[in-house]
Amino acid sequence: MATFTPLLDILADVPDPRRAEGKLYKLPHVLLFSILAIVSGSDSYRGIVTFIDTHRRTLNRSFGLKWRRAPSHTSIRYILQGLDPIGVEAVFRRHAALLHAANAKPGAASIALDGKTLRGSFDKFHDRTAAHVLSAFATDTKLVLAHLDIDAKSNEIPAAQTLLAELGIAEDAIVTLDALHCQKNSSRSPRTPKSA
């Protein structure tokens, strides 16, 4: 399907965690079909398998595949959990940048930065706090350009500076942030009164 060709080409750059002999299903197609399943409302590995099984003939015909059945939910889980998050983020940033460049209107860009705590990411068993992610959203094209994990011992302020530097936002761009970012420079120590 020509519409998904650029995305499939970019997904081909995601490092495959599987051994060479264990690749019955091509990684770009597994990732694309997983994305389509999630966008369609699937919220589990079994849901992804159900989506692929339900639409297998159409997917085979559209993408020139010969899948006789969907991968098992354990295969989907193994593939997705084995992915390098940094590699996946880099690929999605490239895809978002291409979409943004193709759809951006002339004039000053507007980027909104906002942090969110991911629902269900708290892990009491491993004593891990809920994950906090900072997103960069292009308001003119309505695209999320990037995500950045916020370190558990930090906050959005240094993460926002890092994310803006990584994206190379133009100087004339309008960037909106939460009021949290309107703090005075706290790196200087407060003045101590002179002793009498």
Backbone as a printed PyTorch tensor [residue, N CA C, xyz], in Angstrom:
tensor([[[  0.8510,  -1.1710,   0.0000],
         [  0.0000,   0.0000,   0.0000],
         [  0.8980,   1.2350,   0.0000]],

        [[  0.7610,   2.0390,  -1.0310],
         [  1.6530,   3.1850,  -1.2370],
         [  1.6000,   4.1840,  -0.0900]],

        [[  0.4530,   4.3320,   0.5640],
         [  0.3120,   5.3050,   1.6470],
         [  1.2760,   5.0120,   2.7860]],

        [[  1.5220,   3.7410,   3.0450],
         [  2.3640,   3.3510,   4.1780],
         [  3.8130,   3.0740,   3.7860]],

        [[  4.1570,   3.2140,   2.4990],
         [  5.5160,   2.9000,   2.0510],
         [  6.5730,   3.7300,   2.7740]],

        [[  6.4120,   5.0690,   2.9100],
         [  7.4450,   5.8310,   3.6320],
         [  7.6040,   5.3690,   5.0880]],

        [[  6.4970,   5.0740,   5.7590],
         [  6.5760,   4.6140,   7.1450],
         [  7.2380,   3.2420,   7.2260]],

        [[  6.8960,   2.3280,   6.3030],
         [  7.5330,   1.0030,   6.2930],
         [  9.0330,   1.1240,   6.0620]],

        [[  9.4380,   2.0280,   5.1610],
         [ 10.8620,   2.2290,   4.9050],
         [ 11.5830,   2.7170,   6.1510]],

        [[ 10.9550,   3.6220,   6.8790],
         [ 11.5600,   4.1400,   8.1140],
         [ 11.5640,   3.0690,   9.2010]],

        [[ 10.4820,   2.2900,   9.3080],
         [ 10.4230,   1.2240,  10.3140],
         [ 11.4650,   0.1450,  10.0490]],

        [[ 11.9270,   0.0320,   8.8100],
         [ 12.9800,  -0.9420,   8.4770],
         [ 14.2980,  -0.5960,   9.1640]],

        [[ 14.4370,   0.6480,   9.6170],
         [ 15.6620,   1.0680,  10.3040],
         [ 15.6530,   0.7450,  11.7970]],

        [[ 14.5320,   0.2610,  12.3160],
         [ 14.4800,  -0.1310,  13.7270],
         [ 15.2950,  -1.4140,  13.8870]],

        [[ 16.2720,  -1.4380,  14.8030],
         [ 17.0690,  -2.6550,  14.9980],
         [ 16.1870,  -3.8190,  15.4510]],

        [[ 16.3350,  -4.9520,  14.7610],
         [ 15.5270,  -6.1450,  15.0520],
         [ 16.1650,  -6.9250,  16.1890]],

        [[ 15.4260,  -7.1720,  17.2940],
         [ 16.0120,  -7.8770,  18.4430],
         [ 16.1100,  -9.3920,  18.2440]],

        [[ 15.5450,  -9.9070,  17.1670],
         [ 15.4970, -11.3650,  16.9630],
         [ 16.7710, -11.8840,  16.3040]],

        [[ 17.0130, -13.1920,  16.5080],
         [ 18.1190, -13.8530,  15.8190],
         [ 17.7760, -13.9570,  14.3370]],

        [[ 18.7820, -14.1100,  13.5050],
         [ 18.5830, -14.1400,  12.0490],
         [ 17.6680, -15.2850,  11.6180]],

        [[ 17.7750, -16.4440,  12.2730],
         [ 16.9690, -17.6030,  11.8590],
         [ 15.5480, -17.5850,  12.4110]],

        [[ 15.2230, -16.6480,  13.2700],
         [ 13.8920, -16.6220,  13.8770],
         [ 12.9960, -15.5190,  13.3440]],

        [[ 13.1560, -15.1620,  12.0680],
         [ 12.4170, -14.0270,  11.5290],
         [ 11.3940, -14.4770,  10.4920]],

        [[ 10.3560, -15.1360,  10.9370],
         [  9.2810, -15.5640,  10.0450],
         [  8.4700, -14.3710,   9.5620]],

        [[  8.2750, -13.3780,  10.4290],
         [  7.5140, -12.1760,  10.0980],
         [  8.4710, -10.9850,  10.0470]],

        [[  8.3740, -10.1830,   8.9880],
         [  9.2550,  -9.0250,   8.8390],
         [  8.9170,  -7.9810,   9.8990]],

        [[  9.9660,  -7.4500,  10.5410],
         [  9.7810,  -6.4960,  11.6280],
         [  8.9960,  -5.2470,  11.2210]],

        [[  9.2860,  -4.6080,  10.0710],
         [  8.5090,  -3.4000,   9.7290],
         [  7.0070,  -3.6720,   9.6400]],

        [[  6.6250,  -4.8310,   9.1220],
         [  5.2010,  -5.1570,   9.0150],
         [  4.5920,  -5.4510,  10.3900]],

        [[  5.3400,  -6.1410,  11.2430],
         [  4.8440,  -6.4040,  12.6060],
         [  4.6230,  -5.0820,  13.3320]],

        [[  5.5740,  -4.1480,  13.1950],
         [  5.4440,  -2.8480,  13.8620],
         [  4.2840,  -2.0400,  13.2880]],

        [[  4.1760,  -1.9940,  11.9560],
         [  3.0910,  -1.2360,  11.3340],
         [  1.7300,  -1.8030,  11.7270]],

        [[  1.5880,  -3.1220,  11.6850],
         [  0.3000,  -3.7320,  12.0240],
         [ -0.0140,  -3.5570,  13.5060]],

        [[  1.0140,  -3.5330,  14.3470],
         [  0.8040,  -3.2700,  15.7790],
         [  0.3180,  -1.8360,  15.9810]],

        [[  0.9220,  -0.8970,  15.2400],
         [  0.4930,   0.5080,  15.3190],
         [ -0.9550,   0.6320,  14.8700]],

        [[ -1.2960,   0.0080,  13.7360],
         [ -2.6690,   0.0680,  13.2280],
         [ -3.6530,  -0.5410,  14.2260]],

        [[ -3.2450,  -1.6320,  14.8680],
         [ -4.1090,  -2.2780,  15.8650],
         [ -4.3480,  -1.3620,  17.0590]],

        [[ -3.2930,  -0.7220,  17.5400],
         [ -3.4160,   0.1660,  18.7000],
         [ -4.2660,   1.3790,  18.3600]],

        [[ -4.0480,   1.9500,  17.1690],
         [ -4.8530,   3.0950,  16.7340],
         [ -6.3280,   2.6920,  16.6000]],

        [[ -6.5590,   1.4160,  16.2830],
         [ -7.9360,   0.9210,  16.1360],
         [ -8.5710,   0.5170,  17.4600]],

        [[ -7.8290,   0.6520,  18.5620],
         [ -8.4090,   0.3890,  19.8740],
         [ -7.8580,  -0.8150,  20.6120]],

        [[ -6.9410,  -1.5620,  20.0290],
         [ -6.3530,  -2.7050,  20.7330],
         [ -5.4530,  -2.1890,  21.8530]],

        [[ -5.5430,  -2.8460,  23.0180],
         [ -4.7190,  -2.4030,  24.1360],
         [ -3.9660,  -3.5570,  24.7980]],

        [[ -3.7430,  -4.6330,  24.0250],
         [ -2.9970,  -5.7720,  24.5550],
         [ -2.3340,  -6.5060,  23.3910]],

        [[ -1.4130,  -7.4100,  23.7310],
         [ -0.7680,  -8.2170,  22.6910],
         [ -1.7920,  -9.0990,  21.9850]],

        [[ -2.7020,  -9.6550,  22.7480],
         [ -3.7600, -10.4800,  22.1360],
         [ -4.6570,  -9.6380,  21.2300]],

        [[ -4.8890,  -8.3920,  21.6090],
         [ -5.6790,  -7.4940,  20.7720],
         [ -4.9960,  -7.2200,  19.4350]],

        [[ -3.6710,  -7.0980,  19.4550],
         [ -2.9160,  -6.9020,  18.2220],
         [ -3.0530,  -8.1330,  17.3300]],

        [[ -2.9300,  -9.3070,  17.9300],
         [ -3.0760, -10.5610,  17.1740],
         [ -4.4770, -10.6630,  16.5870]],

        [[ -5.4960, -10.3220,  17.3620],
         [ -6.8790, -10.3600,  16.8730],
         [ -7.0540,  -9.4220,  15.6830]],

        [[ -6.4780,  -8.2160,  15.7790],
         [ -6.5580,  -7.2630,  14.6680],
         [ -5.9150,  -7.8510,  13.4110]],

        [[ -4.7100,  -8.4040,  13.5470],
         [ -4.0050,  -8.9630,  12.3870],
         [ -4.7780, -10.1410,  11.8170]],

        [[ -5.2830, -11.0190,  12.6920],
         [ -6.0630, -12.1800,  12.2230],
         [ -7.3220, -11.7400,  11.4780]],

        [[ -8.0260, -10.7690,  12.0290],
         [ -9.2700, -10.2890,  11.4280],
         [ -9.0280,  -9.6800,  10.0510]],

        [[ -7.9240,  -8.9600,   9.8970],
         [ -7.6470,  -8.2330,   8.6610],
         [ -6.5230,  -8.8780,   7.8300]],

        [[ -6.1670, -10.1230,   8.1460],
         [ -5.0040, -10.7630,   7.5260],
         [ -5.0850, -10.8010,   6.0040]],

        [[ -6.1980, -11.1900,   5.4600],
         [ -6.3150, -11.2720,   3.9920],
         [ -6.1430,  -9.9030,   3.3370]],

        [[ -6.7700,  -8.9060,   3.9190],
         [ -6.6380,  -7.5480,   3.3800],
         [ -5.2040,  -7.0560,   3.5150]],

        [[ -4.5690,  -7.3130,   4.6600],
         [ -3.1850,  -6.9100,   4.8730],
         [ -2.2550,  -7.6310,   3.8980]],

        [[ -2.4730,  -8.9400,   3.7040],
         [ -1.6680,  -9.7010,   2.7450],
         [ -1.7870,  -9.1150,   1.3420]],

        [[ -2.9870,  -8.8570,   0.9340],
         [ -3.2420,  -8.3270,  -0.4110],
         [ -2.6380,  -6.9220,  -0.5600]],

        [[ -2.8220,  -6.0710,   0.4340],
         [ -2.3620,  -4.6850,   0.3550],
         [ -0.8470,  -4.5530,   0.4120]],

        [[ -0.1890,  -5.4380,   1.1650],
         [  1.2510,  -5.3170,   1.3680],
         [  2.0600,  -6.4110,   0.6760]],

        [[  1.3940,  -7.2380,  -0.1440],
         [  2.1000,  -8.2940,  -0.8850],
         [  2.6980,  -9.3610,   0.0090]],

        [[  2.0010,  -9.6950,   1.0760],
         [  2.4880, -10.7000,   2.0210],
         [  1.7770, -12.0320,   1.8010]],

        [[  2.3070, -13.0750,   2.4300],
         [  1.6850, -14.3960,   2.3570],
         [  1.5620, -15.0050,   3.7530]],

        [[  1.1510, -14.1820,   4.7220],
         [  1.0160, -14.6730,   6.0870],
         [ -0.1740, -15.6190,   6.1450]],

        [[  0.0450, -16.8220,   6.6430],
         [ -1.0450, -17.7960,   6.7900],
         [ -1.8210, -17.5770,   8.0860]],

        [[ -1.1580, -16.9670,   9.0340],
         [ -1.8000, -16.6320,  10.3150],
         [ -1.0250, -15.4850,  10.9440]],

        [[ -1.6290, -14.8890,  11.9180],
         [ -0.9640, -13.7990,  12.6450],
         [  0.1070, -14.3880,  13.5580]],

        [[  1.1260, -13.6120,  13.8860],
         [  2.0920, -14.0750,  14.8900],
         [  1.3620, -14.3040,  16.2170]],

        [[  1.8820, -15.1780,  17.0380],
         [  1.2640, -15.4200,  18.3400],
         [  1.4520, -14.1980,  19.2290]],

        [[  0.6140, -14.1110,  20.2650],
         [  0.7410, -12.9490,  21.1630],
         [  2.0840, -12.9630,  21.8860]],

        [[  2.6450, -14.1570,  22.1250],
         [  3.9580, -14.2190,  22.7750],
         [  5.0510, -13.7260,  21.8270]],

        [[  4.9030, -13.9880,  20.5340],
         [  5.8710, -13.4750,  19.5550],
         [  5.8000, -11.9540,  19.4800]],

        [[  4.5720, -11.4190,  19.4430],
         [  4.3980,  -9.9670,  19.4170],
         [  5.0260,  -9.3500,  20.6660]],

        [[  4.7700,  -9.9440,  21.8280],
         [  5.3220,  -9.4340,  23.0840],
         [  6.8520,  -9.4860,  23.0570]],

        [[  7.4110, -10.5940,  22.6060],
         [  8.8690, -10.7510,  22.5460],
         [  9.4860,  -9.6920,  21.6370]],

        [[  8.8700,  -9.4730,  20.4740],
         [  9.3970,  -8.4990,  19.5190],
         [  9.3170,  -7.0870,  20.0990]],

        [[  8.1360,  -6.6930,  20.5880],
         [  7.9500,  -5.3250,  21.0660],
         [  8.7650,  -5.0310,  22.3210]],

        [[  8.8390,  -5.9970,  23.2390],
         [  9.6140,  -5.7620,  24.4600],
         [ 11.1130,  -5.7920,  24.2030]],

        [[ 11.5270,  -6.4280,  23.1160],
         [ 12.9480,  -6.5030,  22.8050],
         [ 13.4900,  -5.3060,  22.0540]],

        [[ 12.6080,  -4.4180,  21.6230],
         [ 13.0390,  -3.2500,  20.8510],
         [ 13.8320,  -2.2720,  21.7070]],

        [[ 14.7860,  -1.6130,  21.0770],
         [ 15.5630,  -0.5800,  21.7480],
         [ 14.7420,   0.7090,  21.7470]],

        [[ 14.3050,   1.2090,  22.9120],
         [ 13.4670,   2.4070,  22.9470],
         [ 14.1080,   3.6200,  22.2830]],

        [[ 15.4060,   3.7630,  22.3990],
         [ 16.0920,   4.9150,  21.8080],
         [ 16.0540,   4.8140,  20.2800]],

        [[ 16.2590,   3.6110,  19.7530],
         [ 16.1900,   3.3980,  18.3060],
         [ 14.8030,   3.6370,  17.7590]],

        [[ 13.7930,   3.1890,  18.4910],
         [ 12.4020,   3.3840,  18.0700],
         [ 12.0510,   4.8730,  18.0960]],

        [[ 12.4550,   5.5800,  19.1510],
         [ 12.1760,   7.0110,  19.2490],
         [ 12.8340,   7.7670,  18.1000]],

        [[ 14.0670,   7.3970,  17.7530],
         [ 14.7700,   8.0700,  16.6570],
         [ 14.0270,   7.8920,  15.3370]],

        [[ 13.5110,   6.6930,  15.1040],
         [ 12.7640,   6.4130,  13.8680],
         [ 11.4660,   7.2130,  13.8340]],

        [[ 10.7440,   7.2510,  14.9490],
         [  9.4870,   8.0020,  14.9840],
         [  9.7350,   9.5050,  14.8770]],

        [[ 10.8450,   9.9920,  15.4150],
         [ 11.1770,  11.4160,  15.2610],
         [ 11.4330,  11.7420,  13.7890]],

        [[ 12.1320,  10.8550,  13.1020],
         [ 12.3900,  11.0780,  11.6720],
         [ 11.0920,  11.1030,  10.8870]],

        [[ 10.1980,  10.1600,  11.1920],
         [  8.9110,  10.0980,  10.4990],
         [  8.0900,  11.3640,  10.7710]],

        [[  8.0620,  11.7880,  12.0320],
         [  7.3120,  12.9990,  12.3890],
         [  7.9120,  14.2210,  11.7020]],

        [[  9.2370,  14.2890,  11.6110],
         [  9.8950,  15.4240,  10.9560],
         [  9.5340,  15.4780,   9.4730]],

        [[  9.4750,  14.3100,   8.8180],
         [  9.0860,  14.2720,   7.4020],
         [  7.6420,  14.7390,   7.2170]],

        [[  6.7430,  14.2530,   8.0670],
         [  5.3410,  14.6660,   7.9820],
         [  5.1930,  16.1580,   8.2630]],

        [[  5.9380,  16.6270,   9.2590],
         [  5.8670,  18.0430,   9.6360],
         [  6.3730,  18.9220,   8.4930]],

        [[  7.4980,  18.5430,   7.8820],
         [  8.0650,  19.3330,   6.7800],
         [  7.1090,  19.3720,   5.5870]],

        [[  6.4100,  18.2720,   5.3440],
         [  5.4990,  18.1970,   4.2010],
         [  4.2170,  19.0070,   4.4350]],

        [[  3.8380,  19.2080,   5.6950],
         [  2.5540,  19.8510,   5.9930],
         [  2.6530,  21.2030,   6.6880]],

        [[  3.8650,  21.6400,   7.0220],
         [  4.0250,  22.9030,   7.7520],
         [  3.6440,  24.0870,   6.8720]],

        [[  3.0190,  25.0500,   7.4990],
         [  2.6410,  26.2840,   6.8060],
         [  3.7880,  27.2810,   6.9200]],

        [[  3.9410,  28.1510,   5.9280],
         [  5.0170,  29.1480,   6.0290],
         [  4.7820,  30.0960,   7.2100]],

        [[  5.8600,  30.5530,   7.7830],
         [  5.7550,  31.4480,   8.9320],
         [  6.3720,  30.8110,  10.1660]],

        [[  6.2340,  31.4940,  11.2660],
         [  6.8100,  31.0110,  12.5260],
         [  6.0900,  29.7580,  13.0020]],

        [[  6.8910,  28.7840,  13.3980],
         [  6.3410,  27.5410,  13.9330],
         [  5.9250,  27.7420,  15.3840]],

        [[  5.0360,  26.8930,  15.8470],
         [  4.5910,  26.9380,  17.2340],
         [  4.6760,  25.5300,  17.8110]],

        [[  5.4740,  25.3840,  18.8620],
         [  5.6980,  24.0880,  19.4970],
         [  5.2140,  24.1760,  20.9460]],

        [[  4.4110,  23.1990,  21.3520],
         [  3.9470,  23.1270,  22.7380],
         [  4.6500,  21.9620,  23.4260]],

        [[  5.2950,  22.2450,  24.5460],
         [  5.9380,  21.2000,  25.3430],
         [  5.0710,  20.9200,  26.5560]],

        [[  4.8370,  19.6530,  26.8130],
         [  4.0100,  19.2940,  27.9600],
         [  4.4370,  17.9370,  28.4880]],

        [[  4.4900,  17.8210,  29.7870],
         [  4.8510,  16.5650,  30.4340],
         [  3.6140,  15.8390,  30.9210]],

        [[  3.6550,  14.5180,  30.8260],
         [  2.5490,  13.6860,  31.2850],
         [  3.0930,  12.4720,  32.0390]],

        [[  2.3660,  12.0620,  33.0450],
         [  2.6720,  10.8180,  33.7370],
         [  1.8930,   9.7080,  33.0420]],

        [[  2.5840,   8.6370,  32.6950],
         [  1.9540,   7.5580,  31.9440],
         [  1.1220,   6.6710,  32.8620]],

        [[ -0.1260,   6.5710,  32.5340],
         [ -1.0620,   5.7630,  33.3240],
         [ -0.6280,   4.2950,  33.3030]],

        [[ -0.6420,   3.6720,  34.4500],
         [ -0.3110,   2.2490,  34.5600],
         [  1.1770,   1.9510,  34.5320]],

        [[  2.0440,   2.9770,  34.5650],
         [  3.4830,   2.7310,  34.4770],
         [  4.1430,   2.5530,  35.8490]],

        [[  3.4070,   2.7960,  36.9180],
         [  3.9300,   2.5870,  38.2690],
         [  4.1250,   1.0910,  38.4970]],

        [[  5.2830,   0.7170,  39.0350],
         [  5.5800,  -0.7010,  39.2860],
         [  5.9540,  -0.8720,  40.7530]],

        [[  4.9800,  -1.2520,  41.5600],
         [  5.1990,  -1.3910,  43.0000],
         [  6.1510,  -2.5440,  43.3030]],

        [[  6.0780,  -3.6050,  42.4980],
         [  6.9190,  -4.7830,  42.7280],
         [  8.3980,  -4.4350,  42.5910]],

        [[  8.7460,  -3.6450,  41.5740],
         [ 10.1340,  -3.2590,  41.3520],
         [ 10.4670,  -1.9030,  41.9660]],

        [[  9.5440,  -1.3480,  42.7590],
         [  9.7290,  -0.0710,  43.4390],
         [ 10.0980,   1.0310,  42.4370]],

        [[  9.3310,   1.0750,  41.3430],
         [  9.5560,   2.0770,  40.3020],
         [  8.3760,   3.0360,  40.2690]],

        [[  8.6820,   4.3250,  40.2880],
         [  7.6150,   5.3220,  40.2200],
         [  7.0390,   5.3620,  38.8080]],

        [[  5.9140,   6.0090,  38.6740],
         [  5.2770,   6.1260,  37.3630],
         [  6.1760,   6.9060,  36.4140]],

        [[  6.2070,   6.4710,  35.1640],
         [  7.0440,   7.1200,  34.1520],
         [  6.4700,   8.4810,  33.7910]],

        [[  7.3540,   9.4370,  33.6110],
         [  6.9680,  10.8040,  33.2470],
         [  7.6500,  11.1200,  31.9210]],

        [[  6.8670,  11.5780,  30.9460],
         [  7.3680,  11.8180,  29.5880],
         [  7.0540,  13.2500,  29.1710]],

        [[  8.0080,  13.8810,  28.5140],
         [  7.8110,  15.2150,  27.9600],
         [  7.6140,  15.0810,  26.4570]],

        [[  6.5650,  15.7230,  25.9290],
         [  6.2550,  15.6530,  24.5030],
         [  6.3730,  17.0240,  23.8610]],

        [[  6.8240,  17.0280,  22.6010],
         [  6.8690,  18.2490,  21.7950],
         [  5.8060,  18.1120,  20.7160]],

        [[  4.8370,  19.0430,  20.7380],
         [  3.6900,  18.9970,  19.8390],
         [  3.7120,  20.2140,  18.9170]],

        [[  3.7240,  19.9660,  17.6070],
         [  3.6690,  21.0650,  16.6320],
         [  2.2100,  21.4330,  16.4360]],

        [[  1.8390,  22.6260,  16.8670],
         [  0.4230,  23.0090,  16.8410],
         [ -0.1030,  23.2580,  15.4340]],

        [[  0.7560,  23.7020,  14.5120],
         [  0.2660,  23.9820,  13.1530],
         [ -0.0320,  22.7050,  12.3690]],

        [[  0.7850,  21.6630,  12.5460],
         [  0.5600,  20.4080,  11.8180],
         [ -0.1300,  19.3440,  12.6770]],

        [[ -0.3090,  19.6620,  13.9560],
         [ -0.9540,  18.7340,  14.9010],
         [ -0.2230,  17.3890,  14.9760]],

        [[  1.0990,  17.4680,  15.0540],
         [  1.9460,  16.2810,  15.1260],
         [  2.7830,  16.2970,  16.3940]],

        [[  2.9330,  15.1390,  17.0250],
         [  3.8820,  14.9950,  18.1170],
         [  5.2340,  14.7490,  17.4640]],

        [[  6.1600,  15.6670,  17.6710],
         [  7.4680,  15.5880,  17.0280],
         [  8.4440,  14.6900,  17.7720]],

        [[  8.2930,  14.6000,  19.0920],
         [  9.2390,  13.8090,  19.8800],
         [  8.7180,  13.6130,  21.2890]],

        [[  9.2770,  12.6000,  21.9360],
         [  9.0570,  12.3380,  23.3560],
         [ 10.4230,  12.2480,  24.0230]],

        [[ 10.4560,  12.5450,  25.2970],
         [ 11.6890,  12.3930,  26.0700],
         [ 11.3120,  11.9240,  27.4680]],

        [[ 11.9220,  10.8130,  27.8930],
         [ 11.6920,  10.3300,  29.2520],
         [ 12.3280,  11.2840,  30.2420]],

        [[ 11.5980,  11.6030,  31.2830],
         [ 12.1230,  12.4760,  32.3340],
         [ 12.6500,  11.5830,  33.4450]],

        [[ 13.8860,  11.8000,  33.8070],
         [ 14.5230,  11.0010,  34.8410],
         [ 13.7310,  11.1080,  36.1470]],

        [[ 13.6280,  10.0030,  36.8540],
         [ 12.8430,   9.9650,  38.0930],
         [ 13.3540,  10.9550,  39.1330]],

        [[ 14.6410,  11.3000,  39.0780],
         [ 15.2170,  12.2140,  40.0630],
         [ 15.3230,  13.6390,  39.5260]],

        [[ 14.6310,  13.9090,  38.4340],
         [ 14.6990,  15.2370,  37.8240],
         [ 13.2820,  15.7580,  37.6030]],

        [[ 13.1650,  16.7850,  36.7380],
         [ 11.8530,  17.3360,  36.4140],
         [ 11.8430,  17.7890,  34.9530]],

        [[ 10.7770,  18.4800,  34.5610],
         [ 10.5990,  18.8830,  33.1680],
         [ 11.5690,  19.9670,  32.7080]],

        [[ 12.0980,  20.7690,  33.6080],
         [ 12.8870,  21.9330,  33.2060],
         [ 14.1410,  21.5350,  32.4200]],

        [[ 15.0230,  20.6850,  32.9550],
         [ 16.1880,  20.3010,  32.1400],
         [ 15.7850,  19.4440,  30.9400]],

        [[ 14.7280,  18.6590,  31.0810],
         [ 14.2730,  17.8190,  29.9640],
         [ 13.7980,  18.6790,  28.7990]],

        [[ 13.1150,  19.7860,  29.0950],
         [ 12.6300,  20.6830,  28.0400],
         [ 13.7980,  21.3040,  27.2850]],

        [[ 14.8290,  21.7180,  28.0020],
         [ 15.9960,  22.3030,  27.3550],
         [ 16.6890,  21.2790,  26.4640]],

        [[ 16.7950,  20.0490,  26.9400],
         [ 17.4050,  18.9700,  26.1600],
         [ 16.5910,  18.6830,  24.9100]],

        [[ 15.2730,  18.5710,  25.0660],
         [ 14.4080,  18.2490,  23.9360],
         [ 14.4400,  19.3480,  22.8720]],

        [[ 14.4130,  20.6030,  23.2770],
         [ 14.4820,  21.7020,  22.3140],
         [ 15.8040,  21.6840,  21.5540]],

        [[ 16.8960,  21.3770,  22.2630],
         [ 18.2150,  21.3100,  21.6150],
         [ 18.2670,  20.1480,  20.6230]],

        [[ 17.7080,  19.0010,  21.0040],
         [ 17.7160,  17.8300,  20.1220],
         [ 16.8910,  18.0660,  18.8610]],

        [[ 15.7830,  18.7730,  18.9890],
         [ 14.9140,  19.0160,  17.8390],
         [ 15.4360,  20.1360,  16.9410]],

        [[ 16.3290,  20.9650,  17.4550],
         [ 16.8620,  22.0660,  16.6680],
         [ 15.7770,  23.0520,  16.2630]],

        [[ 14.9570,  23.4540,  17.2270],
         [ 13.8570,  24.3910,  16.9740],
         [ 14.4190,  25.7380,  16.5240]],

        [[ 13.8270,  26.3060,  15.4860],
         [ 14.2730,  27.5980,  14.9520],
         [ 14.1210,  28.6990,  16.0000]],

        [[ 14.9770,  29.7180,  15.9040],
         [ 14.9630,  30.8080,  16.8810],
         [ 13.6680,  31.6140,  16.8490]],

        [[ 13.0170,  31.6690,  15.6840],
         [ 11.7880,  32.4590,  15.5910],
         [ 10.5420,  31.6390,  15.9360]],

        [[ 10.7270,  30.4010,  16.3500],
         [  9.5950,  29.5500,  16.7130],
         [  9.0160,  29.9940,  18.0490]],

        [[  7.7150,  29.8240,  18.1820],
         [  7.0300,  30.1180,  19.4370],
         [  6.9430,  28.8060,  20.2060]],

        [[  7.4510,  28.8090,  21.4350],
         [  7.4450,  27.6120,  22.2690],
         [  6.6220,  27.9080,  23.5090]],

        [[  5.6260,  27.0670,  23.7670],
         [  4.8100,  27.2410,  24.9710],
         [  5.1400,  26.1320,  25.9540]],

        [[  5.1670,  26.5010,  27.2320],
         [  5.4920,  25.5730,  28.3100],
         [  4.5690,  25.8450,  29.4900]],

        [[  4.5380,  24.9330,  30.4300],
         [  3.7680,  25.1340,  31.6570],
         [  4.4080,  26.2100,  32.5270]],

        [[  3.6560,  26.7240,  33.4760],
         [  4.1520,  27.7520,  34.3940],
         [  5.3360,  27.2470,  35.2210]],

        [[  5.4780,  25.9470,  35.3330],
         [  6.5950,  25.3440,  36.0610],
         [  7.9350,  25.8640,  35.5440]],

        [[  7.9930,  26.2110,  34.2570],
         [  9.2360,  26.6460,  33.6240],
         [  9.5340,  28.1280,  33.8490]],

        [[  8.6970,  28.8460,  34.5910],
         [  8.8790,  30.2840,  34.8300],
         [  9.5670,  30.5360,  36.1670]],

        [[ 10.5650,  29.7440,  36.4820],
         [ 11.2760,  29.9100,  37.7410],
         [ 12.5020,  30.7750,  37.5440]],

        [[ 12.8920,  31.4510,  38.6100],
         [ 14.1220,  32.2180,  38.5770],
         [ 15.2850,  31.2440,  38.5980]],

        [[ 16.4290,  31.7320,  38.1860],
         [ 17.6300,  30.9030,  38.1830],
         [ 17.9350,  30.4940,  39.6210]],

        [[ 17.8460,  29.2200,  39.8940],
         [ 18.0630,  28.7320,  41.2610],
         [ 19.4580,  28.1650,  41.4350]],

        [[ 20.3150,  28.3120,  40.3990],
         [ 21.6650,  27.7510,  40.5130],
         [ 22.5570,  28.5840,  41.4350]],

        [[ 22.2100,  29.8820,  41.5990],
         [ 22.9930,  30.7150,  42.5040],
         [ 22.5220,  30.5050,  43.9390]],

        [[ 23.4490,  30.4690,  44.8310],
         [ 23.0720,  30.3100,  46.2310],
         [ 22.5530,  31.6300,  46.7750]],

        [[ 21.6190,  31.5690,  47.7080],
         [ 21.0910,  32.8190,  48.2620],
         [ 22.1890,  33.5670,  49.0100]],

        [[ 22.0530,  34.9070,  49.0050],
         [ 23.0700,  35.7170,  49.6930],
         [ 22.9270,  35.5230,  51.2040]],

        [[ 24.0470,  35.4170,  51.8150],
         [ 24.0440,  35.2960,  53.2930],
         [ 24.3590,  36.6600,  53.8910]],

        [[ 23.6470,  37.0330,  54.9230],
         [ 23.9150,  38.3480,  55.5200],
         [ 25.3230,  38.3870,  56.1480]],

        [[ 25.9450,  39.5330,  56.0380],
         [ 27.2740,  39.6890,  56.6310],
         [ 27.1400,  39.7260,  58.1500]],

        [[ 28.0840,  39.0860,  58.7940],
         [ 28.0470,  39.0760,  60.2600],
         [ 28.5370,  40.4320,  60.7980]],

        [[ 27.9710,  40.8490,  61.9070],
         [ 28.3100,  42.1600,  62.4850],
         [ 29.5250,  42.0790,  63.3400]]])
